[in-house]
mmCIF file of C-alpha atoms in Angstrom:
data_model
loop_
_atom_site.group_PDB
_atom_site.id
_atom_site.type_symbol
_atom_site.label_atom_id
_atom_site.label_comp_id
_atom_site.label_asym_id
_atom_site.label_seq_id
_atom_site.Cartn_x
_atom_site.Cartn_y
_atom_site.Cartn_z
ATOM 1 C CA MET A 193 56.224 116.582 185.632
ATOM 2 C CA GLU A 194 57.458 116.722 182.029
ATOM 3 C CA VAL A 195 59.518 113.856 180.655
ATOM 4 C CA TYR A 196 61.612 114.139 177.517
ATOM 5 C CA VAL A 197 63.193 110.808 176.445
ATOM 6 C CA ASP A 198 65.713 110.445 179.330
ATOM 7 C CA ASP A 199 65.298 113.937 180.917
ATOM 8 C CA MET A 200 62.743 114.917 183.517
ATOM 9 C CA LEU A 201 61.555 118.286 184.845
ATOM 10 C CA VAL A 202 59.382 118.495 187.994
ATOM 11 C CA LYS A 203 57.579 121.826 188.191
ATOM 12 C CA SER A 204 55.309 123.158 190.883
ATOM 13 C CA LYS A 205 52.929 126.039 190.699
ATOM 14 C CA GLU A 206 53.790 127.093 194.254
ATOM 15 C CA ALA A 207 57.049 126.563 196.134
ATOM 16 C CA HIS A 208 55.390 124.944 199.207
ATOM 17 C CA HIS A 209 53.924 122.143 196.977
ATOM 18 C CA HIS A 210 57.321 121.249 195.458
ATOM 19 C CA VAL A 211 58.381 118.690 198.077
ATOM 20 C CA GLU A 212 55.007 116.951 197.710
ATOM 21 C CA ASP A 213 55.428 116.942 193.924
ATOM 22 C CA LEU A 214 58.935 115.469 194.332
ATOM 23 C CA ASP A 215 57.650 112.804 196.706
ATOM 24 C CA GLU A 216 55.031 111.778 194.131
ATOM 25 C CA THR A 217 57.612 111.701 191.412
ATOM 26 C CA PHE A 218 60.059 109.532 193.390
ATOM 27 C CA ALA A 219 57.156 107.159 194.339
ATOM 28 C CA VAL A 220 56.415 106.679 190.592
ATOM 29 C CA LEU A 221 60.132 106.088 189.840
ATOM 30 C CA ARG A 222 60.376 103.499 192.659
ATOM 31 C CA LYS A 223 57.175 101.728 191.432
ATOM 32 C CA TYR A 224 58.671 101.203 188.007
ATOM 33 C CA GLN A 225 62.167 100.604 189.375
ATOM 34 C CA LEU A 226 63.701 103.553 187.505
ATOM 35 C CA LYS A 227 67.005 105.007 188.764
ATOM 36 C CA LEU A 228 68.365 108.506 188.494
ATOM 37 C CA ASN A 229 71.931 109.699 188.068
ATOM 38 C CA PRO A 230 72.576 111.837 191.199
ATOM 39 C CA GLY A 231 75.301 113.764 189.408
ATOM 40 C CA LYS A 232 72.695 115.011 186.883
ATOM 41 C CA CYS A 233 70.032 115.919 189.386
ATOM 42 C CA ALA A 234 69.464 119.516 190.461
ATOM 43 C CA PHE A 235 67.132 120.498 193.314
ATOM 44 C CA GLU A 236 65.763 123.837 194.551
ATOM 45 C CA VAL A 237 66.665 125.735 191.457
ATOM 46 C CA SER A 238 64.481 128.507 190.119
ATOM 47 C CA GLY A 239 65.703 128.074 186.568
ATOM 48 C CA GLY A 240 68.371 126.900 184.239
ATOM 49 C CA ARG A 241 69.070 125.269 180.899
ATOM 50 C CA PHE A 242 66.966 122.299 179.967
ATOM 51 C CA LEU A 243 66.754 120.632 176.502
ATOM 52 C CA GLY A 244 68.414 123.705 174.934
ATOM 53 C CA PHE A 245 65.914 126.116 176.397
ATOM 54 C CA MET A 246 66.009 128.353 179.449
ATOM 55 C CA VAL A 247 63.554 127.261 182.136
ATOM 56 C CA THR A 248 62.546 130.061 184.488
ATOM 57 C CA GLN A 249 59.683 130.689 186.874
ATOM 58 C CA ARG A 250 57.790 132.145 183.877
ATOM 59 C CA GLY A 251 58.225 128.968 181.773
ATOM 60 C CA PHE A 252 60.357 128.079 178.790
ATOM 61 C CA GLU A 253 62.322 130.864 177.134
ATOM 62 C CA ALA A 254 64.743 131.006 174.232
ATOM 63 C CA ASN A 255 68.338 130.172 175.112
ATOM 64 C CA PRO A 256 70.391 133.401 174.750
ATOM 65 C CA ASP A 257 73.362 131.437 173.483
ATOM 66 C CA LYS A 258 71.316 130.174 170.484
ATOM 67 C CA ILE A 259 70.050 133.686 169.802
ATOM 68 C CA LYS A 260 73.631 135.015 169.961
ATOM 69 C CA ALA A 261 74.712 132.331 167.530
ATOM 70 C CA MET A 262 72.079 133.552 165.075
ATOM 71 C CA MET A 263 72.886 137.245 165.700
ATOM 72 C CA ASP A 264 76.601 136.594 165.044
ATOM 73 C CA MET A 265 75.932 134.947 161.705
ATOM 74 C CA GLY A 266 76.677 136.878 158.595
ATOM 75 C CA PRO A 267 74.433 136.536 155.525
ATOM 76 C CA PRO A 268 74.734 132.946 154.147
ATOM 77 C CA THR A 269 77.018 132.554 151.183
ATOM 78 C CA ASN A 270 76.129 128.914 150.260
ATOM 79 C CA ILE A 271 73.491 126.239 150.792
ATOM 80 C CA ASP A 272 75.218 124.789 153.879
ATOM 81 C CA GLU A 273 74.998 128.129 155.630
ATOM 82 C CA VAL A 274 71.349 128.514 154.689
ATOM 83 C CA GLN A 275 70.685 125.091 156.185
ATOM 84 C CA ARG A 276 72.432 126.132 159.374
ATOM 85 C CA LEU A 277 70.237 129.287 159.479
ATOM 86 C CA THR A 278 67.071 127.325 158.882
ATOM 87 C CA GLY A 279 68.044 124.868 161.570
ATOM 88 C CA ARG A 280 68.486 127.659 164.039
ATOM 89 C CA ILE A 281 65.125 129.184 163.082
ATOM 90 C CA ALA A 282 63.521 125.754 163.523
ATOM 91 C CA ALA A 283 65.144 125.285 166.938
ATOM 92 C CA LEU A 284 63.834 128.708 168.083
ATOM 93 C CA SER A 285 60.506 128.670 166.248
ATOM 94 C CA ARG A 286 58.332 128.382 169.361
ATOM 95 C CA PHE A 287 59.652 131.857 170.343
ATOM 96 C CA ILE A 288 59.233 133.513 166.920
ATOM 97 C CA SER A 289 55.871 135.025 166.085
ATOM 98 C CA LYS A 290 54.970 133.886 162.535
ATOM 99 C CA SER A 291 58.178 131.862 162.277
ATOM 100 C CA ILE A 292 57.182 130.146 159.026
ATOM 101 C CA GLU A 293 56.457 133.463 157.420
ATOM 102 C CA LYS A 294 59.719 134.963 158.676
ATOM 103 C CA GLY A 295 61.754 131.936 157.456
ATOM 104 C CA LEU A 296 60.008 131.392 154.145
ATOM 105 C CA PRO A 297 62.595 133.148 151.936
ATOM 106 C CA PHE A 298 65.311 130.886 153.390
ATOM 107 C CA PHE A 299 63.286 127.686 152.901
ATOM 108 C CA LYS A 300 62.616 128.777 149.262
ATOM 109 C CA ILE A 301 66.356 128.818 148.645
ATOM 110 C CA LEU A 302 66.670 125.206 149.844
ATOM 111 C CA ARG A 303 64.176 124.139 147.124
ATOM 112 C CA LYS A 304 66.584 125.533 144.528
ATOM 113 C CA VAL A 305 69.649 123.629 145.785
ATOM 114 C CA LYS A 306 71.591 123.793 142.440
ATOM 115 C CA ASN A 307 71.352 127.570 141.968
ATOM 116 C CA PHE A 308 72.177 129.371 145.184
ATOM 117 C CA GLU A 309 71.114 133.018 145.044
ATOM 118 C CA TRP A 310 70.819 135.283 148.079
ATOM 119 C CA THR A 311 68.117 137.732 146.974
ATOM 120 C CA LYS A 312 67.129 141.138 148.311
ATOM 121 C CA GLU A 313 64.075 139.391 149.891
ATOM 122 C CA CYS A 314 66.421 137.016 151.728
ATOM 123 C CA GLN A 315 68.600 139.844 152.953
ATOM 124 C CA GLN A 316 65.601 141.809 154.191
ATOM 125 C CA ALA A 317 64.120 138.787 156.002
ATOM 126 C CA PHE A 318 67.617 138.063 157.481
ATOM 127 C CA GLU A 319 67.893 141.650 158.762
ATOM 128 C CA ASP A 320 64.276 141.550 160.118
ATOM 129 C CA LEU A 321 65.051 138.349 161.959
ATOM 130 C CA LYS A 322 68.080 139.901 163.623
ATOM 131 C CA ILE A 323 66.006 142.915 164.688
ATOM 132 C CA TYR A 324 63.350 140.616 166.069
ATOM 133 C CA TRP A 325 65.990 138.768 168.218
ATOM 134 C CA ARG A 326 67.740 141.929 169.317
ATOM 135 C CA ASN A 327 64.375 143.215 170.626
ATOM 136 C CA TYR A 328 63.606 139.835 172.234
ATOM 137 C CA LEU A 329 66.820 139.888 174.212
ATOM 138 C CA CYS A 330 66.336 143.544 175.153
ATOM 139 C CA TRP A 331 62.810 142.962 176.431
ATOM 140 C CA SER A 332 63.425 139.608 178.138
ATOM 141 C CA ASN A 333 66.286 141.023 180.121
ATOM 142 C CA ARG A 334 64.630 144.319 181.032
ATOM 143 C CA TYR A 335 61.316 142.926 182.323
ATOM 144 C CA GLN A 336 62.409 139.734 184.030
ATOM 145 C CA GLU A 337 60.856 140.617 187.318
ATOM 146 C CA ILE A 338 57.765 142.344 186.045
ATOM 147 C CA PRO A 339 54.743 140.163 185.249
ATOM 148 C CA CYS A 340 53.432 141.649 182.088
ATOM 149 C CA THR A 341 51.722 140.994 178.771
ATOM 150 C CA PHE A 342 53.209 141.755 175.355
ATOM 151 C CA THR A 343 51.178 142.544 172.304
ATOM 152 C CA TYR A 344 52.686 142.700 168.818
ATOM 153 C CA HIS A 345 51.348 144.658 165.863
ATOM 154 C CA GLN A 346 53.062 144.038 162.552
ATOM 155 C CA HIS A 347 52.871 146.071 159.329
ATOM 156 C CA PRO A 348 55.171 145.572 156.317
ATOM 157 C CA LYS A 349 57.267 148.569 157.331
ATOM 158 C CA LEU A 350 56.747 148.623 161.086
ATOM 159 C CA LEU A 351 56.823 146.297 164.030
ATOM 160 C CA ALA A 352 55.166 147.681 167.163
ATOM 161 C CA ARG A 353 55.275 146.092 170.527
ATOM 162 C CA CYS A 354 53.468 147.113 173.670
ATOM 163 C CA CYS A 355 54.065 145.872 177.142
ATOM 164 C CA TYR A 356 51.183 146.023 179.658
ATOM 165 C CA GLU A 357 51.475 145.499 183.368
ATOM 166 C CA LYS A 358 48.019 144.978 184.960
ATOM 167 C CA LYS A 359 46.393 146.976 182.128
ATOM 168 C CA ARG A 360 48.917 149.844 182.400
ATOM 169 C CA VAL A 361 51.252 150.537 179.440
ATOM 170 C CA ILE A 362 54.816 150.221 180.499
ATOM 171 C CA LYS A 363 56.573 150.807 177.131
ATOM 172 C CA TYR A 364 55.514 151.092 173.512
ATOM 173 C CA PRO A 365 58.679 150.881 171.337
ATOM 174 C CA PHE A 366 58.716 150.878 167.610
ATOM 175 C CA THR A 367 61.169 149.185 165.253
ATOM 176 C CA THR A 368 61.193 150.249 161.645
#
């Protein structure tokens, strides 16, 4: 069970153990006289939105709506828009490899609040971030039912990603 302030998620490794896990959860709730809002409870679901993330059988994943909001953004034209961008990066940081490195140009701008300047470095980082999310959406949708392992190799001018299924290469796309 995972508890977040006033939200709870009961997960089971195997479906046939889920009823036992729920019984144990309800016993703890009764012991401490905690009540649940039946209208907010969902049972026998294999996934859904929880705390702004997508919860699936594979675990937590980035919310496609949040990714789309970032993809639909144009380059920031003022400090408020940079703050909005950095907030979105922070919200999705657990899904971004080297998120601090990718967001550094935007955070540097926030240090110079008085003189807003969208540099070539910022524009390149912004475009790279959009490419990253476009690839993330493409891969997460394509291989939802295939248990596989992704490896990433990054070079300043090339991002390579390889998907392995039981030690067999499925796909090896490049993004330049």
